[in-house]
mmCIF file of C-alpha atoms in Angstrom:
data_model
loop_
_atom_site.group_PDB
_atom_site.id
_atom_site.type_symbol
_atom_site.label_atom_id
_atom_site.label_comp_id
_atom_site.label_asym_id
_atom_site.label_seq_id
_atom_site.Cartn_x
_atom_site.Cartn_y
_atom_site.Cartn_z
ATOM 1 C CA MET A 1 0.119 -0.194 -0.359
ATOM 2 C CA TRP A 2 1.858 3.508 -1.741
ATOM 3 C CA LEU A 3 0.472 6.230 0.784
ATOM 4 C CA LYS A 4 0.784 10.160 -1.046
ATOM 5 C CA VAL A 5 1.706 12.852 2.353
ATOM 6 C CA LYS A 6 1.053 16.237 2.045
ATOM 7 C CA PRO A 7 2.028 19.300 4.313
ATOM 8 C CA ASN A 8 -0.309 21.766 6.264
ATOM 9 C CA ASP A 9 2.396 23.949 7.052
ATOM 10 C CA THR A 10 5.814 24.687 7.365
ATOM 11 C CA LEU A 11 7.527 21.144 8.899
ATOM 12 C CA PHE A 12 11.350 20.839 10.724
ATOM 13 C CA PHE A 13 13.292 18.003 11.462
ATOM 14 C CA ARG A 14 15.852 17.475 13.886
ATOM 15 C CA THR A 15 19.480 16.363 13.217
ATOM 16 C CA GLY A 16 20.698 14.107 15.976
ATOM 17 C CA ARG A 17 23.062 17.195 17.285
ATOM 18 C CA PRO A 18 22.257 17.786 20.808
ATOM 19 C CA PHE A 19 20.421 21.074 21.671
ATOM 20 C CA THR A 20 19.631 22.590 24.988
ATOM 21 C CA MET A 21 17.763 25.186 25.267
ATOM 22 C CA GLY A 22 19.705 28.394 27.179
ATOM 23 C CA ASP A 23 22.296 27.075 26.455
ATOM 24 C CA ASP A 24 21.717 27.034 21.822
ATOM 25 C CA THR A 25 20.419 29.798 20.402
ATOM 26 C CA TRP A 26 20.619 27.740 16.872
ATOM 27 C CA SER A 27 19.201 23.920 16.281
ATOM 28 C CA ASP A 28 19.981 22.367 13.053
ATOM 29 C CA SER A 29 17.484 20.888 10.863
ATOM 30 C CA VAL A 30 17.578 18.159 7.853
ATOM 31 C CA PHE A 31 15.360 17.141 4.609
ATOM 32 C CA PRO A 32 13.910 15.258 3.912
ATOM 33 C CA PRO A 33 13.678 13.520 7.179
ATOM 34 C CA ASN A 34 15.028 10.019 7.704
ATOM 35 C CA PRO A 35 12.984 7.230 7.795
ATOM 36 C CA SER A 36 12.701 6.391 10.815
ATOM 37 C CA THR A 37 10.914 9.686 12.369
ATOM 38 C CA ILE A 38 8.152 9.438 9.266
ATOM 39 C CA TYR A 39 7.954 5.250 11.012
ATOM 40 C CA GLY A 40 7.671 6.606 13.812
ATOM 41 C CA ALA A 41 5.125 9.279 12.764
ATOM 42 C CA ILE A 42 3.167 6.836 11.237
ATOM 43 C CA ARG A 43 3.176 4.541 13.517
ATOM 44 C CA THR A 44 2.547 6.726 16.719
ATOM 45 C CA PHE A 45 -1.218 7.374 14.286
ATOM 46 C CA LEU A 46 -2.061 3.750 14.211
ATOM 47 C CA ILE A 47 -1.941 3.026 17.569
ATOM 48 C CA PHE A 48 -4.166 6.192 18.799
ATOM 49 C CA GLU A 49 -5.935 4.982 15.778
ATOM 50 C CA LYS A 50 -7.086 1.657 17.136
ATOM 51 C CA GLY A 51 -6.590 1.882 20.354
ATOM 52 C CA SER A 52 -5.044 3.800 22.871
ATOM 53 C CA LEU A 53 -0.816 4.322 24.022
ATOM 54 C CA LYS A 54 -2.314 2.463 27.254
ATOM 55 C CA GLU A 55 -2.828 -1.004 25.405
ATOM 56 C CA PHE A 56 -0.066 -0.273 22.865
ATOM 57 C CA LYS A 57 2.238 -1.145 26.287
ATOM 58 C CA GLU A 58 -0.715 -4.067 26.807
ATOM 59 C CA GLY A 59 0.667 -5.661 23.916
ATOM 60 C CA LYS A 60 -2.963 -5.335 22.587
ATOM 61 C CA PHE A 61 -1.587 -4.465 19.080
ATOM 62 C CA LYS A 62 1.408 -6.473 19.299
ATOM 63 C CA ASP A 63 1.601 -8.555 15.667
ATOM 64 C CA GLU A 64 1.520 -5.558 13.347
ATOM 65 C CA ILE A 65 2.235 -2.455 15.572
ATOM 66 C CA GLY A 66 4.716 -3.833 18.511
ATOM 67 C CA THR A 67 4.887 -2.904 21.524
ATOM 68 C CA PRO A 68 7.901 -0.687 23.362
ATOM 69 C CA LEU A 69 10.144 -3.309 24.014
ATOM 70 C CA GLU A 70 9.775 -5.018 19.499
ATOM 71 C CA LYS A 71 8.995 -4.053 16.192
ATOM 72 C CA GLY A 72 5.779 -5.701 15.122
ATOM 73 C CA SER A 73 4.936 -6.449 11.325
ATOM 74 C CA LEU A 74 5.073 -2.686 9.918
ATOM 75 C CA LYS A 75 7.640 -2.087 7.820
ATOM 76 C CA ILE A 76 8.102 0.959 5.532
ATOM 77 C CA ILE A 77 9.603 1.608 1.730
ATOM 78 C CA GLY A 78 10.662 5.525 1.991
ATOM 79 C CA PRO A 79 10.227 8.593 1.976
ATOM 80 C CA PHE A 80 10.800 9.961 -1.700
ATOM 81 C CA LEU A 81 9.498 13.222 -2.186
ATOM 82 C CA TYR A 82 7.525 13.681 -5.260
ATOM 83 C CA LYS A 83 6.177 16.303 -7.100
ATOM 84 C CA GLU A 84 1.977 15.756 -8.237
ATOM 85 C CA SER A 85 2.343 18.118 -10.626
ATOM 86 C CA ILE A 86 4.570 16.393 -13.310
ATOM 87 C CA ASN A 87 4.488 12.880 -11.971
ATOM 88 C CA LEU A 88 7.942 12.551 -10.746
ATOM 89 C CA ILE A 89 10.092 11.648 -7.986
ATOM 90 C CA TYR A 90 12.531 13.028 -6.556
ATOM 91 C CA PHE A 91 16.303 10.867 -5.777
ATOM 92 C CA LYS A 92 19.502 11.984 -3.689
ATOM 93 C CA PRO A 93 22.375 11.674 -6.489
ATOM 94 C CA PRO A 94 24.608 8.938 -6.843
ATOM 95 C CA LEU A 95 27.906 9.780 -5.637
ATOM 96 C CA ASP A 96 29.231 8.148 -8.429
ATOM 97 C CA LEU A 97 28.752 10.621 -10.431
ATOM 98 C CA VAL A 98 30.015 13.650 -9.659
ATOM 99 C CA LYS A 99 28.879 17.974 -10.967
ATOM 100 C CA LEU A 100 30.665 19.407 -13.897
ATOM 101 C CA GLU A 101 32.156 22.825 -13.056
ATOM 102 C CA ASN A 102 29.433 25.090 -15.364
ATOM 103 C CA GLY A 103 27.866 22.407 -16.690
ATOM 104 C CA ASN A 104 24.421 23.381 -17.640
ATOM 105 C CA GLU A 105 21.162 22.155 -15.653
ATOM 106 C CA ASN A 106 20.280 19.674 -17.791
ATOM 107 C CA LYS A 107 23.238 17.957 -18.669
ATOM 108 C CA GLN A 108 26.091 18.062 -15.146
ATOM 109 C CA LEU A 109 26.133 15.386 -13.440
ATOM 110 C CA GLN A 110 28.736 12.062 -15.413
ATOM 111 C CA LEU A 111 29.699 8.760 -14.151
ATOM 112 C CA LEU A 112 32.262 8.229 -12.438
ATOM 113 C CA SER A 113 35.490 5.822 -14.438
ATOM 114 C CA LEU A 114 35.708 2.168 -12.355
ATOM 115 C CA THR A 115 39.659 1.592 -12.593
ATOM 116 C CA ASP A 116 42.336 -0.953 -11.092
ATOM 117 C CA LYS A 117 43.320 0.320 -8.322
ATOM 118 C CA PRO A 118 47.188 1.701 -8.927
ATOM 119 C CA GLU A 119 50.367 -0.070 -7.666
ATOM 120 C CA PHE A 120 51.289 3.354 -6.284
ATOM 121 C CA PHE A 121 47.741 3.722 -4.046
ATOM 122 C CA TYR A 122 47.513 6.525 -0.569
ATOM 123 C CA SER A 123 46.783 3.043 0.882
ATOM 124 C CA GLU A 124 48.233 0.467 0.210
ATOM 125 C CA ASP A 125 47.216 -1.893 2.418
ATOM 126 C CA PHE A 126 43.220 -1.235 2.010
ATOM 127 C CA PRO A 127 42.298 -4.607 -0.262
ATOM 128 C CA ILE A 128 39.929 -2.113 -2.674
ATOM 129 C CA ASP A 129 40.424 -3.744 -6.066
ATOM 130 C CA LYS A 130 38.484 -0.758 -7.643
ATOM 131 C CA ILE A 131 38.723 2.630 -7.216
ATOM 132 C CA LEU A 132 36.244 5.989 -9.475
ATOM 133 C CA VAL A 133 38.081 8.523 -11.349
ATOM 134 C CA PHE A 134 37.134 11.201 -13.592
ATOM 135 C CA LYS A 135 38.995 11.195 -16.630
ATOM 136 C CA GLY A 136 38.129 14.512 -17.929
ATOM 137 C CA ALA A 137 39.957 17.864 -18.321
ATOM 138 C CA LYS A 138 37.173 20.260 -16.830
ATOM 139 C CA GLN A 139 36.991 20.899 -12.842
ATOM 140 C CA VAL A 140 34.780 17.976 -10.585
ATOM 141 C CA ASP A 141 32.784 18.973 -7.442
ATOM 142 C CA GLU A 142 30.030 15.746 -5.682
ATOM 143 C CA PRO A 143 26.949 16.259 -6.574
ATOM 144 C CA GLU A 144 24.129 18.216 -5.101
ATOM 145 C CA GLY A 145 20.485 18.738 -5.378
ATOM 146 C CA TRP A 146 18.679 15.999 -6.635
ATOM 147 C CA VAL A 147 17.745 13.975 -9.412
ATOM 148 C CA LYS A 148 14.711 12.513 -11.801
ATOM 149 C CA ASN A 149 13.534 9.100 -11.308
ATOM 150 C CA ASN A 150 13.794 9.323 -15.435
ATOM 151 C CA THR A 151 17.299 9.873 -14.421
ATOM 152 C CA LEU A 152 17.810 7.096 -12.439
ATOM 153 C CA LYS A 153 16.557 4.666 -14.085
ATOM 154 C CA ASN A 154 18.815 5.683 -16.751
ATOM 155 C CA TYR A 155 21.567 5.588 -14.347
ATOM 156 C CA LEU A 156 20.828 2.506 -13.360
ATOM 157 C CA ILE A 157 20.645 0.627 -16.458
ATOM 158 C CA GLY A 158 23.934 2.091 -17.251
ATOM 159 C CA LYS A 159 22.404 4.448 -20.664
ATOM 160 C CA LYS A 160 25.875 6.739 -21.539
ATOM 161 C CA GLU A 161 25.092 10.509 -21.107
ATOM 162 C CA LYS A 162 25.127 13.530 -19.407
ATOM 163 C CA PHE A 163 22.869 13.561 -16.694
ATOM 164 C CA GLY A 164 20.152 16.677 -14.681
ATOM 165 C CA VAL A 165 20.693 17.353 -11.483
ATOM 166 C CA ILE A 166 17.448 19.715 -9.696
ATOM 167 C CA LYS A 167 18.376 22.129 -7.072
ATOM 168 C CA ASN A 168 17.422 22.631 -3.937
ATOM 169 C CA GLU A 169 15.352 25.674 -4.299
ATOM 170 C CA ASN A 170 12.854 24.569 -6.771
ATOM 171 C CA ILE A 171 12.022 21.551 -4.571
ATOM 172 C CA PHE A 172 11.750 23.434 -0.595
ATOM 173 C CA LYS A 173 12.676 26.050 1.241
ATOM 174 C CA THR A 174 14.633 27.563 4.792
ATOM 175 C CA GLU A 175 12.203 29.874 6.797
ATOM 176 C CA LEU A 176 14.045 30.897 9.972
ATOM 177 C CA LYS A 177 11.776 31.140 12.847
ATOM 178 C CA ILE A 178 13.356 32.965 15.335
ATOM 179 C CA GLY A 179 11.157 32.713 19.365
ATOM 180 C CA ILE A 180 11.654 32.411 22.584
ATOM 181 C CA THR A 181 11.180 30.957 25.909
ATOM 182 C CA ARG A 182 8.553 31.981 28.231
ATOM 183 C CA ASN A 183 7.484 31.307 31.775
ATOM 184 C CA ARG A 184 4.648 29.521 31.551
ATOM 185 C CA LYS A 185 3.411 30.554 34.878
ATOM 186 C CA THR A 186 3.725 34.025 34.009
ATOM 187 C CA LEU A 187 3.544 34.458 30.282
ATOM 188 C CA ALA A 188 6.902 36.476 30.680
ATOM 189 C CA SER A 189 9.788 35.880 28.132
ATOM 190 C CA GLN A 190 12.975 33.784 29.666
ATOM 191 C CA ASP A 191 16.462 35.666 29.414
ATOM 192 C CA GLY A 192 19.091 33.659 27.237
ATOM 193 C CA TYR A 193 16.316 31.497 26.081
ATOM 194 C CA LEU A 194 16.173 33.387 22.510
ATOM 195 C CA TYR A 195 16.705 30.845 19.531
ATOM 196 C CA ARG A 196 16.550 30.087 16.081
ATOM 197 C CA ILE A 197 15.186 26.994 13.961
ATOM 198 C CA PRO A 198 15.401 26.558 10.284
ATOM 199 C CA LEU A 199 11.257 25.716 8.948
ATOM 200 C CA ILE A 200 11.314 23.412 5.653
ATOM 201 C CA ARG A 201 7.723 24.483 3.185
ATOM 202 C CA VAL A 202 8.399 22.428 0.029
ATOM 203 C CA GLY A 203 6.593 23.431 -3.088
ATOM 204 C CA LYS A 204 2.564 23.041 -3.614
ATOM 205 C CA ASP A 205 2.565 20.513 -5.113
ATOM 206 C CA ILE A 206 5.112 18.198 -3.667
ATOM 207 C CA ALA A 207 4.314 15.448 -0.947
ATOM 208 C CA PHE A 208 5.929 12.614 0.663
ATOM 209 C CA LEU A 209 5.732 9.199 -0.334
ATOM 210 C CA ILE A 210 5.800 6.243 1.496
ATOM 211 C CA LYS A 211 5.153 2.059 0.906
ATOM 212 C CA ILE A 212 2.938 0.194 3.862
ATOM 213 C CA GLN A 213 3.919 -2.869 4.167
ATOM 214 C CA GLY A 214 2.091 -5.189 6.987
ATOM 215 C CA ILE A 215 -0.526 -4.176 7.930
ATOM 216 C CA ASN A 216 -3.664 -4.206 5.908
ATOM 217 C CA ASP A 217 -6.380 -2.098 7.576
ATOM 218 C CA ILE A 218 -5.101 1.703 7.568
ATOM 219 C CA PRO A 219 -8.061 4.628 6.933
ATOM 220 C CA LYS A 220 -7.555 5.810 3.178
ATOM 221 C CA THR A 221 -7.893 9.392 3.781
ATOM 222 C CA GLY A 222 -5.975 11.204 7.747
ATOM 223 C CA ILE A 223 -4.186 13.593 9.771
ATOM 224 C CA PHE A 224 -1.110 13.055 11.254
ATOM 225 C CA GLN A 225 1.805 14.174 13.608
ATOM 226 C CA LEU A 226 4.844 15.091 11.892
ATOM 227 C CA GLY A 227 7.898 16.235 12.927
ATOM 228 C CA GLY A 228 8.754 19.187 15.479
ATOM 229 C CA GLU A 229 6.946 21.881 16.491
ATOM 230 C CA GLY A 230 3.328 19.666 16.084
ATOM 231 C CA LYS A 231 3.200 20.283 12.363
ATOM 232 C CA THR A 232 0.472 17.168 10.466
ATOM 233 C CA VAL A 233 0.196 16.245 6.922
ATOM 234 C CA PHE A 234 -3.101 15.037 5.508
ATOM 235 C CA TYR A 235 -2.355 11.730 3.593
ATOM 236 C CA GLU A 236 -4.269 9.335 1.279
ATOM 237 C CA THR A 237 -3.657 5.976 0.403
ATOM 238 C CA LEU A 238 -2.808 4.952 -3.416
ATOM 239 C CA ASP A 239 -4.115 2.801 -5.592
ATOM 240 C CA SER A 240 -1.233 2.082 -7.849
ATOM 241 C CA ASN A 241 2.645 1.798 -7.610
ATOM 242 C CA PRO A 242 3.946 5.171 -8.215
ATOM 243 C CA LEU A 243 7.027 3.741 -7.953
ATOM 244 C CA GLU A 244 6.646 0.092 -10.374
ATOM 245 C CA GLU A 245 9.211 1.139 -13.108
ATOM 246 C CA ILE A 246 11.590 2.118 -10.649
ATOM 247 C CA GLU A 247 10.501 -1.549 -8.672
ATOM 248 C CA ASN A 248 9.988 -3.257 -11.354
ATOM 249 C CA LEU A 249 13.418 -2.866 -13.489
ATOM 250 C CA ARG A 250 13.860 -4.462 -16.395
ATOM 251 C CA LEU A 251 18.263 -4.985 -16.167
ATOM 252 C CA GLU A 252 21.049 -6.367 -18.738
ATOM 253 C CA LEU A 253 24.291 -6.697 -16.301
ATOM 254 C CA LYS A 254 27.053 -7.302 -17.914
ATOM 255 C CA GLY A 255 29.813 -10.015 -16.544
ATOM 256 C CA ASN A 256 29.979 -11.115 -13.709
ATOM 257 C CA MET A 257 29.316 -6.840 -11.670
ATOM 258 C CA PHE A 258 26.996 -5.412 -10.468
ATOM 259 C CA LYS A 259 26.474 -1.807 -8.094
ATOM 260 C CA VAL A 260 24.131 -0.970 -5.137
ATOM 261 C CA TYR A 261 22.524 2.180 -4.699
ATOM 262 C CA LEU A 262 21.441 3.769 -1.872
ATOM 263 C CA ALA A 263 17.514 5.638 -1.676
ATOM 264 C CA THR A 264 18.258 5.603 1.896
ATOM 265 C CA PRO A 265 20.721 5.744 3.983
ATOM 266 C CA ALA A 266 21.122 3.006 6.011
ATOM 267 C CA ILE A 267 22.976 1.788 9.474
ATOM 268 C CA PHE A 268 25.608 -1.034 9.137
ATOM 269 C CA LYS A 269 27.202 -2.218 12.553
ATOM 270 C CA LYS A 270 30.319 -2.584 10.837
ATOM 271 C CA GLY A 271 30.609 1.697 10.162
ATOM 272 C CA TRP A 272 30.126 1.686 6.325
ATOM 273 C CA ILE A 273 29.915 -2.094 4.929
ATOM 274 C CA PRO A 274 26.961 -4.322 5.700
ATOM 275 C CA GLU A 275 27.852 -6.532 8.814
ATOM 276 C CA TRP A 276 28.064 -9.454 6.200
ATOM 277 C CA ILE A 277 31.535 -8.637 4.736
ATOM 278 C CA ASN A 278 34.996 -9.058 6.423
ATOM 279 C CA GLU A 279 36.229 -5.307 6.814
ATOM 280 C CA ASN A 280 40.267 -7.917 6.093
ATOM 281 C CA THR A 281 38.444 -9.484 2.296
ATOM 282 C CA LEU A 282 35.288 -7.259 1.582
ATOM 283 C CA GLU A 283 34.157 -10.359 1.029
ATOM 284 C CA GLY A 284 30.684 -12.308 2.330
ATOM 285 C CA GLU A 285 27.350 -13.839 1.631
ATOM 286 C CA LYS A 286 24.092 -12.864 1.161
ATOM 287 C CA GLU A 287 21.464 -15.024 0.931
ATOM 288 C CA GLY A 288 23.926 -17.395 -0.692
ATOM 289 C CA ILE A 289 24.644 -15.419 -3.412
ATOM 290 C CA ARG A 290 28.874 -14.347 -2.373
ATOM 291 C CA LEU A 291 30.375 -11.333 -3.091
ATOM 292 C CA LYS A 292 33.478 -8.922 -2.693
ATOM 293 C CA LEU A 293 32.806 -5.841 -2.262
ATOM 294 C CA ILE A 294 35.195 -3.906 -5.074
ATOM 295 C CA SER A 295 34.752 -0.126 -5.294
ATOM 296 C CA CYS A 296 33.068 2.263 -3.033
ATOM 297 C CA VAL A 297 31.792 5.753 -2.573
ATOM 298 C CA ILE A 298 30.064 6.619 0.579
ATOM 299 C CA GLY A 299 28.887 10.763 1.143
ATOM 300 C CA ARG A 300 29.994 11.798 5.287
ATOM 301 C CA PHE A 301 28.217 9.367 7.610
ATOM 302 C CA LEU A 302 25.006 11.025 9.289
ATOM 303 C CA ARG A 303 23.953 10.477 13.139
ATOM 304 C CA ILE A 304 20.443 9.041 13.718
ATOM 305 C CA GLY A 305 18.476 9.059 16.649
ATOM 306 C CA GLY A 306 15.429 10.585 17.714
ATOM 307 C CA TRP A 307 12.942 9.687 21.177
ATOM 308 C CA ASP A 308 10.559 6.664 22.084
ATOM 309 C CA LEU A 309 7.607 8.352 22.906
ATOM 310 C CA ALA A 310 5.847 4.856 24.454
ATOM 311 C CA ASN A 311 9.635 5.539 27.190
ATOM 312 C CA ASN A 312 9.989 8.589 27.240
ATOM 313 C CA ARG A 313 13.249 9.272 26.327
ATOM 314 C CA PRO A 314 15.884 9.363 23.778
ATOM 315 C CA LYS A 315 16.616 6.350 21.021
ATOM 316 C CA PRO A 316 19.407 5.195 20.352
ATOM 317 C CA MET A 317 22.248 6.944 17.917
ATOM 318 C CA TYR A 318 23.295 5.958 15.456
ATOM 319 C CA LYS A 319 26.001 6.961 12.613
ATOM 320 C CA ALA A 320 24.597 6.045 9.518
ATOM 321 C CA VAL A 321 26.035 5.838 5.489
ATOM 322 C CA PRO A 322 23.433 8.524 4.032
ATOM 323 C CA ALA A 323 21.329 7.601 1.060
ATOM 324 C CA GLY A 324 23.210 7.997 -2.653
ATOM 325 C CA SER A 325 25.942 6.295 -1.465
ATOM 326 C CA VAL A 326 26.754 3.289 -4.026
ATOM 327 C CA TYR A 327 28.651 -0.056 -3.702
ATOM 328 C CA TYR A 328 30.625 -2.327 -6.614
ATOM 329 C CA PHE A 329 30.269 -6.128 -6.417
ATOM 330 C CA LYS A 330 31.068 -8.868 -7.581
ATOM 331 C CA VAL A 331 30.029 -12.187 -7.829
ATOM 332 C CA LEU A 332 32.365 -14.703 -6.674
ATOM 333 C CA SER A 333 29.730 -18.151 -6.906
ATOM 334 C CA ASP A 334 26.271 -19.384 -9.327
ATOM 335 C CA ALA A 335 23.837 -16.553 -9.022
ATOM 336 C CA ASP A 336 21.367 -15.492 -11.550
ATOM 337 C CA LEU A 337 20.224 -12.424 -12.236
ATOM 338 C CA GLU A 338 16.896 -12.941 -11.138
ATOM 339 C CA LYS A 339 18.786 -13.787 -7.950
ATOM 340 C CA ILE A 340 20.634 -10.312 -7.587
ATOM 341 C CA LYS A 341 17.356 -8.526 -7.928
ATOM 342 C CA GLU A 342 15.367 -10.870 -5.521
ATOM 343 C CA VAL A 343 17.927 -9.955 -2.691
ATOM 344 C CA PHE A 344 19.067 -6.787 -3.016
ATOM 345 C CA HIS A 345 16.813 -4.436 -5.816
ATOM 346 C CA PHE A 346 13.834 -2.551 -3.902
ATOM 347 C CA LYS A 347 15.167 -4.270 -0.439
ATOM 348 C CA ASN A 348 16.004 -2.296 3.126
ATOM 349 C CA ILE A 349 19.489 -3.691 3.186
ATOM 350 C CA SER A 350 20.535 -2.057 6.428
ATOM 351 C CA ASP A 351 21.803 -4.350 9.294
ATOM 352 C CA ILE A 352 19.003 -1.888 11.863
ATOM 353 C CA ASN A 353 16.168 -1.189 11.884
ATOM 354 C CA PRO A 354 15.884 -2.380 8.731
ATOM 355 C CA GLU A 355 11.895 -2.091 9.158
ATOM 356 C CA GLU A 356 11.952 1.723 9.822
ATOM 357 C CA GLY A 357 13.135 1.923 5.721
ATOM 358 C CA PHE A 358 16.775 2.255 6.352
ATOM 359 C CA GLY A 359 19.244 1.078 3.337
ATOM 360 C CA LEU A 360 16.625 1.287 0.530
ATOM 361 C CA SER A 361 18.877 -0.293 -2.223
ATOM 362 C CA LEU A 362 18.232 -0.333 -6.158
ATOM 363 C CA VAL A 363 20.327 -2.509 -7.989
ATOM 364 C CA GLY A 364 22.637 -1.172 -11.153
ATOM 365 C CA VAL A 365 24.546 -2.006 -14.451
ATOM 366 C CA VAL A 366 28.529 -1.133 -13.951
ATOM 367 C CA ARG A 367 29.688 -0.909 -17.737
#
């Protein structure tokens, strides 16, 4: 089941950076929200839709929503940003694309080349087999902004072209809010408690798309709170699959290599690599497929935490690999394309909290 979620006002999503009123005056924000924020908001909505927090703690909804100590069958995929007026879905640019200096907005991103690691590499003991390099003469930088679903499709199937990029300001804008804490009894402002927070205002036709699994009896429409400041969003269920083309992508993998693009952040127990990969040999096995990680490009890690509503305490803080990161694999065993897609394509592969939407992977062609 797919949900289309539209904000009713501005939104505010805190980063993992601590913010203590009276000590700090500026709170950071993140956009789009982490999958756990969406998962928590939907889970909270369902708790009160079905009953009460007391009943949740007693385990009345254990099978679907879970309990304060364990998860139920509820799982999500996403979130994705969606532009309704022209039916476009936006993704973070794959990090094996680079932005060309003074490049045309429609042809600004170019794919890095996979090449053998030089004999004199700055980290000779690192077991990676290949590196990603830009062979052109122009100056390049890391990609910023977003790519359209059609662009991502062409990237995944290995189409040889330069790719367009969408700037943040075409999707959302940041509005600063200045406030001050007031004494609840006297309503007088408190000295030293001036603060500023950046609020996000998405375009009028921008919404979130979220796929929900493991639960069926969700009302067709509703309103729930999302993020900080008590902001609300309106949702409605969709009859169609807006990401059917990506989910059922037809690929023709070449040789014995493929790559995995992370559409949402992933939390791995070993930091930057999944738990099933040996950090010394970079080899491992996942669901019967033996693989070796031969190269990767990873963005700066994210800090992901949150608030446990049921127990009224902070959630554990994790370091996450950001969306857009790409891993290149070599297949070491007999495995056909369908098996690889079954294990890695449109699946949440995060070691921690995959049911919350972390680590959505999409399989791509290596050329």
